[in-house]
Coordinates of C-alpha atoms and ligand atoms in Angstrom, one line a residue:
M308 CA 34.2 22.9 6.2
I309 CA 30.4 22.0 6.2
K310 CA 28.5 21.8 9.5
E311 CA 26.1 19.0 9.2
V312 CA 23.1 18.7 11.5
I313 CA 20.0 16.9 12.2
L314 CA 16.7 18.7 11.9
C315 CA 13.6 16.9 13.8
K316 CA 10.4 18.5 12.7
Y317 CA 7.7 18.1 15.4
G318 CA 4.2 16.2 14.4
E319 CA 1.0 16.8 16.4
I320 CA 2.7 18.7 19.2
V321 CA 2.5 21.9 17.3
L322 CA -1.1 21.8 18.1
K323 CA -0.9 21.3 21.7
G324 CA -1.2 24.8 22.7
L325 CA -0.2 25.7 26.4
N326 CA 0.7 21.8 26.9
K327 CA 3.4 22.2 24.2
S328 CA 6.4 22.2 26.3
Y329 CA 5.4 19.1 28.4
F330 CA 5.1 17.0 25.4
E331 CA 8.5 18.6 23.9
S332 CA 10.3 17.8 27.0
A333 CA 9.1 14.3 27.1
M334 CA 10.4 14.1 23.5
L335 CA 13.5 15.4 24.1
G336 CA 14.2 13.0 26.8
Q337 CA 13.6 10.2 24.5
V338 CA 16.0 11.9 22.2
K339 CA 18.8 12.5 24.5
R340 CA 18.5 8.7 25.9
R341 CA 19.0 7.5 22.2
L342 CA 22.0 9.5 21.5
E343 CA 23.6 8.4 24.3
G344 CA 27.3 7.1 23.7
L345 CA 27.1 8.4 20.2
G346 CA 29.7 11.5 20.7
A347 CA 29.4 15.1 21.8
Y348 CA 26.4 17.1 20.5
E349 CA 24.0 20.0 21.2
L350 CA 20.2 19.9 21.2
H351 CA 18.0 23.3 20.6
C352 CA 14.7 23.7 20.2
G353 CA 12.9 26.7 18.1
Q354 CA 9.9 27.2 15.9
S355 CA 8.9 23.5 16.2
V356 CA 11.9 22.3 15.4
L357 CA 14.6 20.1 17.2
Y358 CA 18.4 20.9 16.4
V359 CA 20.8 18.3 16.9
E360 CA 24.2 19.7 16.6
P361 CA 27.5 17.4 16.5
Q362 CA 30.2 18.7 18.5
D363 CA 32.9 16.9 17.2
E364 CA 34.0 14.5 14.1
D365 CA 33.5 11.1 15.7
F366 CA 29.7 11.9 16.4
A367 CA 27.8 8.6 15.0
F368 CA 25.9 10.8 12.6
E369 CA 24.1 8.0 10.7
E370 CA 23.4 6.0 13.6
A371 CA 21.9 8.8 15.4
L372 CA 19.5 9.6 12.2
R373 CA 18.6 6.1 12.5
R374 CA 17.6 6.2 16.1
I375 CA 15.8 9.5 16.0
K376 CA 13.6 8.1 13.4
N377 CA 11.9 6.0 16.0
V378 CA 11.1 8.9 18.2
F379 CA 7.5 9.2 18.5
G380 CA 6.4 13.1 18.1
I381 CA 8.9 13.8 15.1
V382 CA 7.3 13.7 11.7
N383 CA 10.6 14.4 9.7
V384 CA 14.3 13.7 10.1
I385 CA 16.3 15.7 8.0
R386 CA 20.4 15.8 7.6
A387 CA 21.0 19.1 6.5
A388 CA 24.1 21.5 6.1
A389 CA 23.9 24.8 8.4
C390 CA 25.5 27.7 7.2
E391 CA 25.3 31.6 7.8
K392 CA 22.4 33.4 6.9
T393 CA 23.7 35.5 4.0
V394 CA 23.2 34.7 0.2
E395 CA 27.0 34.5 -0.5
S396 CA 27.2 31.9 2.5
I397 CA 23.9 30.0 1.2
T398 CA 25.0 29.6 -2.6
A399 CA 28.5 28.7 -1.4
T400 CA 27.6 25.9 0.8
A401 CA 24.9 24.7 -1.8
K402 CA 27.6 24.3 -4.4
V403 CA 29.7 22.0 -2.1
Y404 CA 26.8 20.2 0.0
L405 CA 24.1 19.3 -2.3
P406 CA 25.5 18.1 -5.6
P407 CA 26.2 14.6 -4.1
F408 CA 22.5 14.3 -3.3
L409 CA 21.8 15.1 -7.1
R410 CA 24.0 12.7 -8.6
G411 CA 22.1 10.8 -11.5
T412 CA 19.1 13.1 -11.1
K413 CA 18.2 14.5 -14.2
T414 CA 15.6 17.4 -13.1
F415 CA 15.4 19.2 -9.5
K416 CA 13.7 22.1 -8.1
V417 CA 14.4 24.4 -5.3
E418 CA 11.9 25.2 -2.5
G419 CA 13.2 28.1 -0.5
K420 CA 11.5 29.2 2.8
R421 CA 12.2 32.3 4.5
S422 CA 10.8 32.1 8.1
D423 CA 13.2 35.0 9.1
K424 CA 11.7 37.8 7.4
R425 CA 14.8 40.2 7.8
F426 CA 16.6 38.0 5.3
P427 CA 16.6 40.4 2.3
L428 CA 15.6 38.0 -0.5
T429 CA 11.9 36.6 -0.7
S430 CA 11.3 32.9 -0.9
P431 CA 11.1 32.6 -4.8
A432 CA 14.3 34.9 -5.2
L433 CA 16.1 32.4 -2.7
S434 CA 14.8 29.7 -4.6
A435 CA 16.3 31.2 -7.8
E436 CA 19.6 32.1 -6.5
V437 CA 20.1 28.4 -5.3
G438 CA 19.0 27.0 -8.4
C439 CA 21.4 29.0 -10.5
A440 CA 24.2 27.8 -8.3
L441 CA 23.3 24.0 -8.5
L442 CA 22.8 24.4 -12.5
D443 CA 26.5 25.7 -12.6
A444 CA 27.8 23.1 -9.9
V445 CA 25.8 19.9 -11.2
P446 CA 26.5 19.5 -15.2
G447 CA 23.5 18.3 -17.5
I448 CA 21.2 19.0 -14.6
E449 CA 18.0 21.1 -15.3
V450 CA 15.0 22.7 -13.4
D451 CA 11.5 21.2 -13.5
L452 CA 9.1 23.3 -11.3
F453 CA 6.1 21.0 -11.9
H454 CA 7.5 17.5 -12.0
P455 CA 11.0 17.6 -10.5
E456 CA 12.7 14.0 -9.8
K457 CA 14.2 15.8 -6.6
V458 CA 13.5 18.6 -4.6
V459 CA 16.1 20.6 -2.7
H460 CA 15.1 22.7 0.3
V461 CA 16.6 25.8 1.7
E462 CA 15.2 27.2 5.0
V463 CA 16.4 30.6 6.4
R464 CA 15.3 30.1 10.0
E465 CA 15.7 32.2 13.3
N466 CA 19.3 30.9 13.9
A467 CA 20.8 30.1 10.7
A468 CA 20.2 28.9 7.0
F469 CA 19.8 25.1 6.3
L470 CA 20.2 23.2 3.3
H471 CA 18.8 19.7 2.5
A472 CA 18.1 17.2 0.0
D473 CA 17.4 14.1 2.1
D474 CA 14.5 14.2 4.1
S475 CA 13.1 10.9 5.8
R476 CA 9.9 10.1 7.6
G477 CA 9.9 10.2 11.2
A478 CA 8.0 7.9 13.6
G479 CA 5.0 10.3 14.1
G480 CA 2.7 9.7 16.8
I481 CA 3.0 11.4 20.0
P482 CA 6.1 11.3 22.7
S483 CA 6.4 8.4 24.5
G484 CA 5.4 8.5 28.2
T485 CA 2.6 11.4 27.9
G486 CA -0.4 9.2 27.5
G487 CA -0.5 6.9 30.5
R488 CA 0.6 3.4 30.9
A489 CA -0.7 0.1 29.2
L490 CA 0.1 -3.5 29.6
L491 CA 0.6 -5.3 26.1
L492 CA -0.4 -8.8 26.1
L493 CA 2.7 -10.0 23.9
S494 CA 2.6 -13.3 22.4
G495 CA 5.1 -14.7 19.9
G496 CA 2.9 -13.7 17.1
I497 CA 2.6 -11.0 14.2
D498 CA -0.1 -9.2 15.7
S499 CA 0.5 -8.2 19.4
P500 CA 3.8 -6.4 18.6
V501 CA 2.1 -4.4 15.9
A502 CA -0.8 -3.4 18.5
G503 CA 1.8 -2.5 21.1
Y504 CA 3.8 -0.3 18.6
M505 CA 0.2 1.2 17.5
I506 CA -0.8 2.3 21.3
A507 CA 2.8 3.3 22.0
K508 CA 2.6 5.8 18.9
R509 CA -0.3 7.4 20.5
G510 CA 2.0 8.3 23.6
A511 CA 1.6 5.7 25.9
S512 CA 4.2 3.9 27.9
V513 CA 4.1 0.3 27.1
E514 CA 4.9 -2.8 29.3
A515 CA 4.4 -6.2 28.1
L516 CA 3.0 -9.7 29.6
H517 CA 3.9 -12.9 28.2
F518 CA 2.4 -16.3 29.0
E519 CA 4.6 -19.3 28.5
S520 CA 3.5 -22.7 29.0
F521 CA 6.8 -24.4 29.7
P522 CA 7.4 -27.4 28.9
Y523 CA 4.9 -27.4 26.2
T524 CA 6.4 -24.2 24.9
S525 CA 10.1 -24.0 24.7
E526 CA 12.9 -21.8 25.8
R527 CA 13.3 -20.7 22.4
A528 CA 9.7 -19.5 22.2
K529 CA 10.6 -17.4 25.0
E530 CA 13.7 -16.1 23.7
K531 CA 11.7 -15.0 20.5
V532 CA 9.4 -12.9 22.8
F533 CA 12.4 -11.5 24.4
E534 CA 13.5 -10.3 21.0
L535 CA 10.3 -9.1 20.0
S536 CA 10.3 -6.7 23.3
R537 CA 13.9 -5.5 22.3
L538 CA 12.6 -4.7 18.9
L539 CA 9.7 -2.7 20.4
T540 CA 12.0 -0.8 22.8
E541 CA 13.4 0.7 19.4
Y542 CA 10.2 2.8 19.7
T543 CA 8.8 2.5 23.2
G544 CA 12.0 3.0 25.0
K545 CA 12.8 1.1 28.1
M546 CA 10.2 -1.7 28.7
N547 CA 9.4 -4.0 31.3
L548 CA 8.7 -7.5 30.4
H549 CA 6.6 -9.6 32.8
V550 CA 6.3 -13.6 32.1
L551 CA 3.6 -15.7 33.8
S552 CA 3.3 -19.6 33.4
L553 CA -0.1 -21.1 32.3
T554 CA 1.3 -24.4 32.3
K555 CA -0.7 -25.7 35.3
I556 CA -4.0 -23.8 34.4
Q557 CA -3.9 -25.4 30.8
E558 CA -3.3 -28.5 32.4
E559 CA -6.2 -28.5 34.6
L560 CA -8.3 -27.0 31.9
K561 CA -7.8 -29.8 29.4
R562 CA -8.6 -32.5 32.4
T563 CA -11.6 -30.9 33.3
V564 CA -13.6 -28.7 30.9
N565 CA -15.5 -29.6 27.7
E566 CA -12.9 -29.1 24.9
E567 CA -15.1 -26.8 23.2
Y568 CA -14.5 -24.2 25.9
F569 CA -10.7 -24.7 26.4
T570 CA -9.6 -21.7 24.3
L571 CA -12.3 -19.3 25.6
L572 CA -11.7 -20.5 29.2
L573 CA -7.9 -19.8 28.9
R574 CA -8.3 -16.4 27.3
R575 CA -10.7 -15.3 30.4
S576 CA -7.9 -16.3 32.7
M577 CA -5.3 -14.7 30.7
M578 CA -7.4 -11.5 30.9
R579 CA -7.6 -11.7 34.4
L580 CA -4.2 -12.1 35.1
A581 CA -3.6 -9.3 32.8
E582 CA -5.7 -7.1 34.6
R583 CA -4.0 -8.2 38.1
T584 CA -0.6 -7.4 36.4
A585 CA -1.7 -4.2 35.2
K586 CA -3.1 -3.2 38.7
K587 CA 0.2 -4.4 40.5
Y588 CA 2.2 -1.9 37.8
H589 CA -0.3 0.8 37.8
D590 CA -1.2 0.5 33.9
D591 CA -4.4 2.0 33.1
A592 CA -5.2 -0.2 29.9
L593 CA -4.9 -3.5 28.2
I594 CA -3.5 -3.9 24.7
T595 CA -4.0 -7.1 22.5
G596 CA -3.5 -7.9 19.0
E597 CA -6.9 -9.3 17.9
S598 CA -8.5 -8.9 14.7
L599 CA -12.3 -9.4 14.1
G600 CA -13.1 -12.7 12.7
Q601 CA -9.6 -13.9 12.4
V602 CA -9.8 -16.9 14.5
A603 CA -12.7 -18.8 16.4
S604 CA -11.8 -16.7 19.7
Q605 CA -11.8 -13.2 17.8
T606 CA -15.5 -13.1 17.0
M607 CA -17.6 -10.4 18.7
Q608 CA -19.2 -13.0 21.0
A609 CA -15.9 -14.5 22.1
L610 CA -14.4 -11.1 22.6
R611 CA -17.7 -10.4 24.8
V612 CA -16.9 -13.4 26.8
T613 CA -12.9 -12.6 27.3
D614 CA -13.7 -9.1 28.1
S615 CA -16.1 -9.8 30.7
V616 CA -13.7 -10.6 33.4
V617 CA -12.0 -7.3 33.2
S618 CA -12.8 -3.7 33.9
L619 CA -9.8 -2.0 32.5
P620 CA -10.1 -0.9 28.7
V621 CA -8.9 -3.1 26.3
F622 CA -7.2 -1.6 23.3
R623 CA -7.2 -3.7 20.1
P624 CA -5.8 -1.4 17.5
C625 CA -5.6 -4.5 14.9
I626 CA -9.4 -5.2 15.3
G627 CA -10.5 -3.5 11.9
M628 CA -7.5 -4.6 10.0
D629 CA -6.8 -7.3 7.5
K630 CA -3.6 -9.5 8.0
E631 CA -2.1 -8.0 5.1
E632 CA -2.5 -4.5 6.7
I633 CA -1.1 -5.8 10.0
I634 CA 1.9 -7.6 8.1
A635 CA 2.8 -4.4 6.6
I636 CA 3.2 -2.7 9.7
A637 CA 5.0 -5.4 11.4
R638 CA 7.6 -5.3 8.3
K639 CA 8.0 -1.4 9.0
I640 CA 8.7 -1.9 12.6
N641 CA 11.2 -4.9 12.0
T642 CA 9.0 -7.3 14.1
F643 CA 7.8 -9.4 11.1
E644 CA 10.7 -11.7 10.5
T645 CA 11.0 -12.6 14.3
S646 CA 7.2 -13.1 14.6
I647 CA 7.1 -15.6 12.1
L648 CA 10.1 -18.1 13.4
P649 CA 8.2 -21.0 14.0
Y650 CA 8.0 -21.6 17.8
E651 CA 4.8 -22.6 19.7
D652 CA 2.8 -20.1 21.5
C653 CA 0.9 -21.3 24.6
C654 CA -2.7 -20.7 22.9
T655 CA -1.6 -23.5 20.3
V656 CA -1.1 -26.1 23.0
F657 CA -3.8 -28.2 23.6
T658 CA -6.3 -26.2 21.1
P659 CA -9.6 -28.0 20.2
K660 CA -10.3 -28.9 16.8
H661 CA -13.9 -27.5 17.1
P662 CA -13.6 -24.3 19.5
K663 CA -17.0 -22.4 20.2
T664 CA -17.0 -19.5 17.6
R665 CA -20.5 -18.2 19.2
P666 CA -20.3 -19.0 23.0
V667 CA -22.8 -18.2 25.4
L668 CA -21.7 -16.4 28.5
E669 CA -23.8 -18.9 30.9
K670 CA -22.3 -21.8 29.3
V671 CA -18.8 -20.4 29.7
L672 CA -19.5 -19.6 33.3
A673 CA -20.6 -23.2 34.1
E674 CA -17.5 -24.7 32.6
E675 CA -15.5 -22.6 34.4
A676 CA -16.8 -23.4 37.6
K677 CA -15.8 -26.7 37.3
L678 CA -12.3 -25.9 38.4
A679 CA -10.7 -23.9 41.3
M680 CA -9.7 -21.1 38.7
S681 CA -8.8 -18.4 41.3
E682 CA -6.5 -20.8 43.4
L683 CA -4.9 -21.5 39.9
E684 CA -4.5 -18.4 39.0
D685 CA -3.0 -17.2 42.5
E686 CA -0.5 -19.4 42.2
A687 CA 0.5 -18.4 38.6
F688 CA 0.5 -14.8 39.6
A689 CA 2.8 -15.5 42.6
A690 CA 5.3 -16.9 40.3
M691 CA 5.6 -14.1 37.8
E692 CA 9.0 -13.4 36.4
D693 CA 9.9 -9.5 35.7
H694 CA 12.4 -8.5 33.3
V695 CA 13.7 -4.9 32.0
I696 CA 14.4 -4.8 28.4
K697 CA 16.5 -1.8 27.3
T698 CA 18.2 -1.2 24.0
Y699 CA 19.5 2.5 24.9
Ligands
LIG836 P1 -0.8 -12.8 17.5 O1 -0.2 -12.7 16.4 O2 -0.5 -11.6 18.4 O3 -0.1 -13.8 18.6 P2 -3.1 -14.1 17.1 O4 -3.9 -13.6 16.0 O5 -2.3 -15.1 17.1 O6 -2.3 -12.7 17.6 P3 -4.3 -15.1 19.4 O7 -3.3 -16.4 19.5 O8 -6.1 -15.6 19.3 O9 -4.1 -14.4 18.1 O10 -4.4 -14.2 20.7 C1 -5.2 -13.0 20.6 C2 -4.3 -11.9 21.6 O11 -3.8 -12.5 22.9 C3 -2.9 -11.7 21.0 O12 -2.9 -10.8 20.0 C4 -2.1 -11.3 22.5 O13 -2.4 -9.8 22.7 C5 -2.6 -12.1 23.2 N1 -1.8 -13.4 23.4 C6 -2.0 -14.7 22.9 N2 -1.0 -15.4 23.3 C7 -0.3 -14.9 24.3 C8 0.8 -15.1 25.1 N3 1.4 -16.3 25.0 N4 1.3 -14.3 26.0 C9 0.6 -13.1 26.1 N5 -0.6 -12.6 25.2 C10 -0.9 -13.5 24.4
LIG837 MG1 -0.9 -15.9 18.5

């Protein structure tokens, strides 16, 4: 019987030198959490590969593959047949295991790799052996060494030989939890989930903060943000979601300040509240989804006015991206369809027709002084809701 396993090839971790085991164990932790409840399996690490070996028939193999593809730190997720490191065993396994992957394929090539130098065949000789076996086993197929439709791999490694023809890209990046903690300002839009994903990909633990403006924003708008957080947890693992209400601040701004400054002052308030939240939960940075020039509050001058209220670094991974590029990532991480559900965001409540695009800080401060902002913010902060979002 063929024994199928999952090989997970490490990405940047391999460059980590002495710290490698720290990154490796963080990644293992993420894999283990995701495989909970899928059946019995064993994990082994060696030569910059993590091996997942199912231990019973009922192991949910496809689901395991799907989940592992979202673990940062892994660049390739490969389903492979494992067999004994003898030429006979390898060719026999190739004949049974590989043909289904070659169905409908006209040309192929075998890429053999012998990392165990005690194995008697060189890599090219091994490729030729397996190639011959497949020519016998798959009618009508031909070898094409230069432009094959399909590449079949045979790897003779430390512990066993592995045959595979179905590699998938892993999530890449650096294992979650190895790169500090950051607080994502998560709206219901397209950009902020992408921004959170991008920073999480670089190893940060990410938690989220959402501002609502009930009853101007609906319960459904909030549910959408819960769903976006849940979708992000496919990558980030468990995530906290904090919710703050801006209703009163917005009403006061609307009543008191020059309309042109409404959005800027609101955004300054959001940033101050975000920094307070970050300090409370020991986050070392903020993440937002702005893209330069996208709207009035995302010009350089406007960003300076909003950034001047915080001391933590503000990561804006979408800043240099076009909407199309952001959307491509949103689709890839599966947040796009949820993001475009048409519910209002607090930033779209009371928005002025002519916001300032080149604000001057002194004028902004003069407008801000018209209301008791710190009291309003204290009140909003005290009413924060905390939720834990967990998929696995
Ligand atoms: P997004 O698509 O992420 O909503 P956007 O292009 O609509 O972004 P803005 O509405 O100007 O941009 O918001 C800029 C950033 O401010 C967002 O990317 C997000 O990080 C943060 N933000 C906006 N609204 C909220 C909200 N209701 N709660 C939390 N953060 C928000
Ligand atoms: Mg928005």
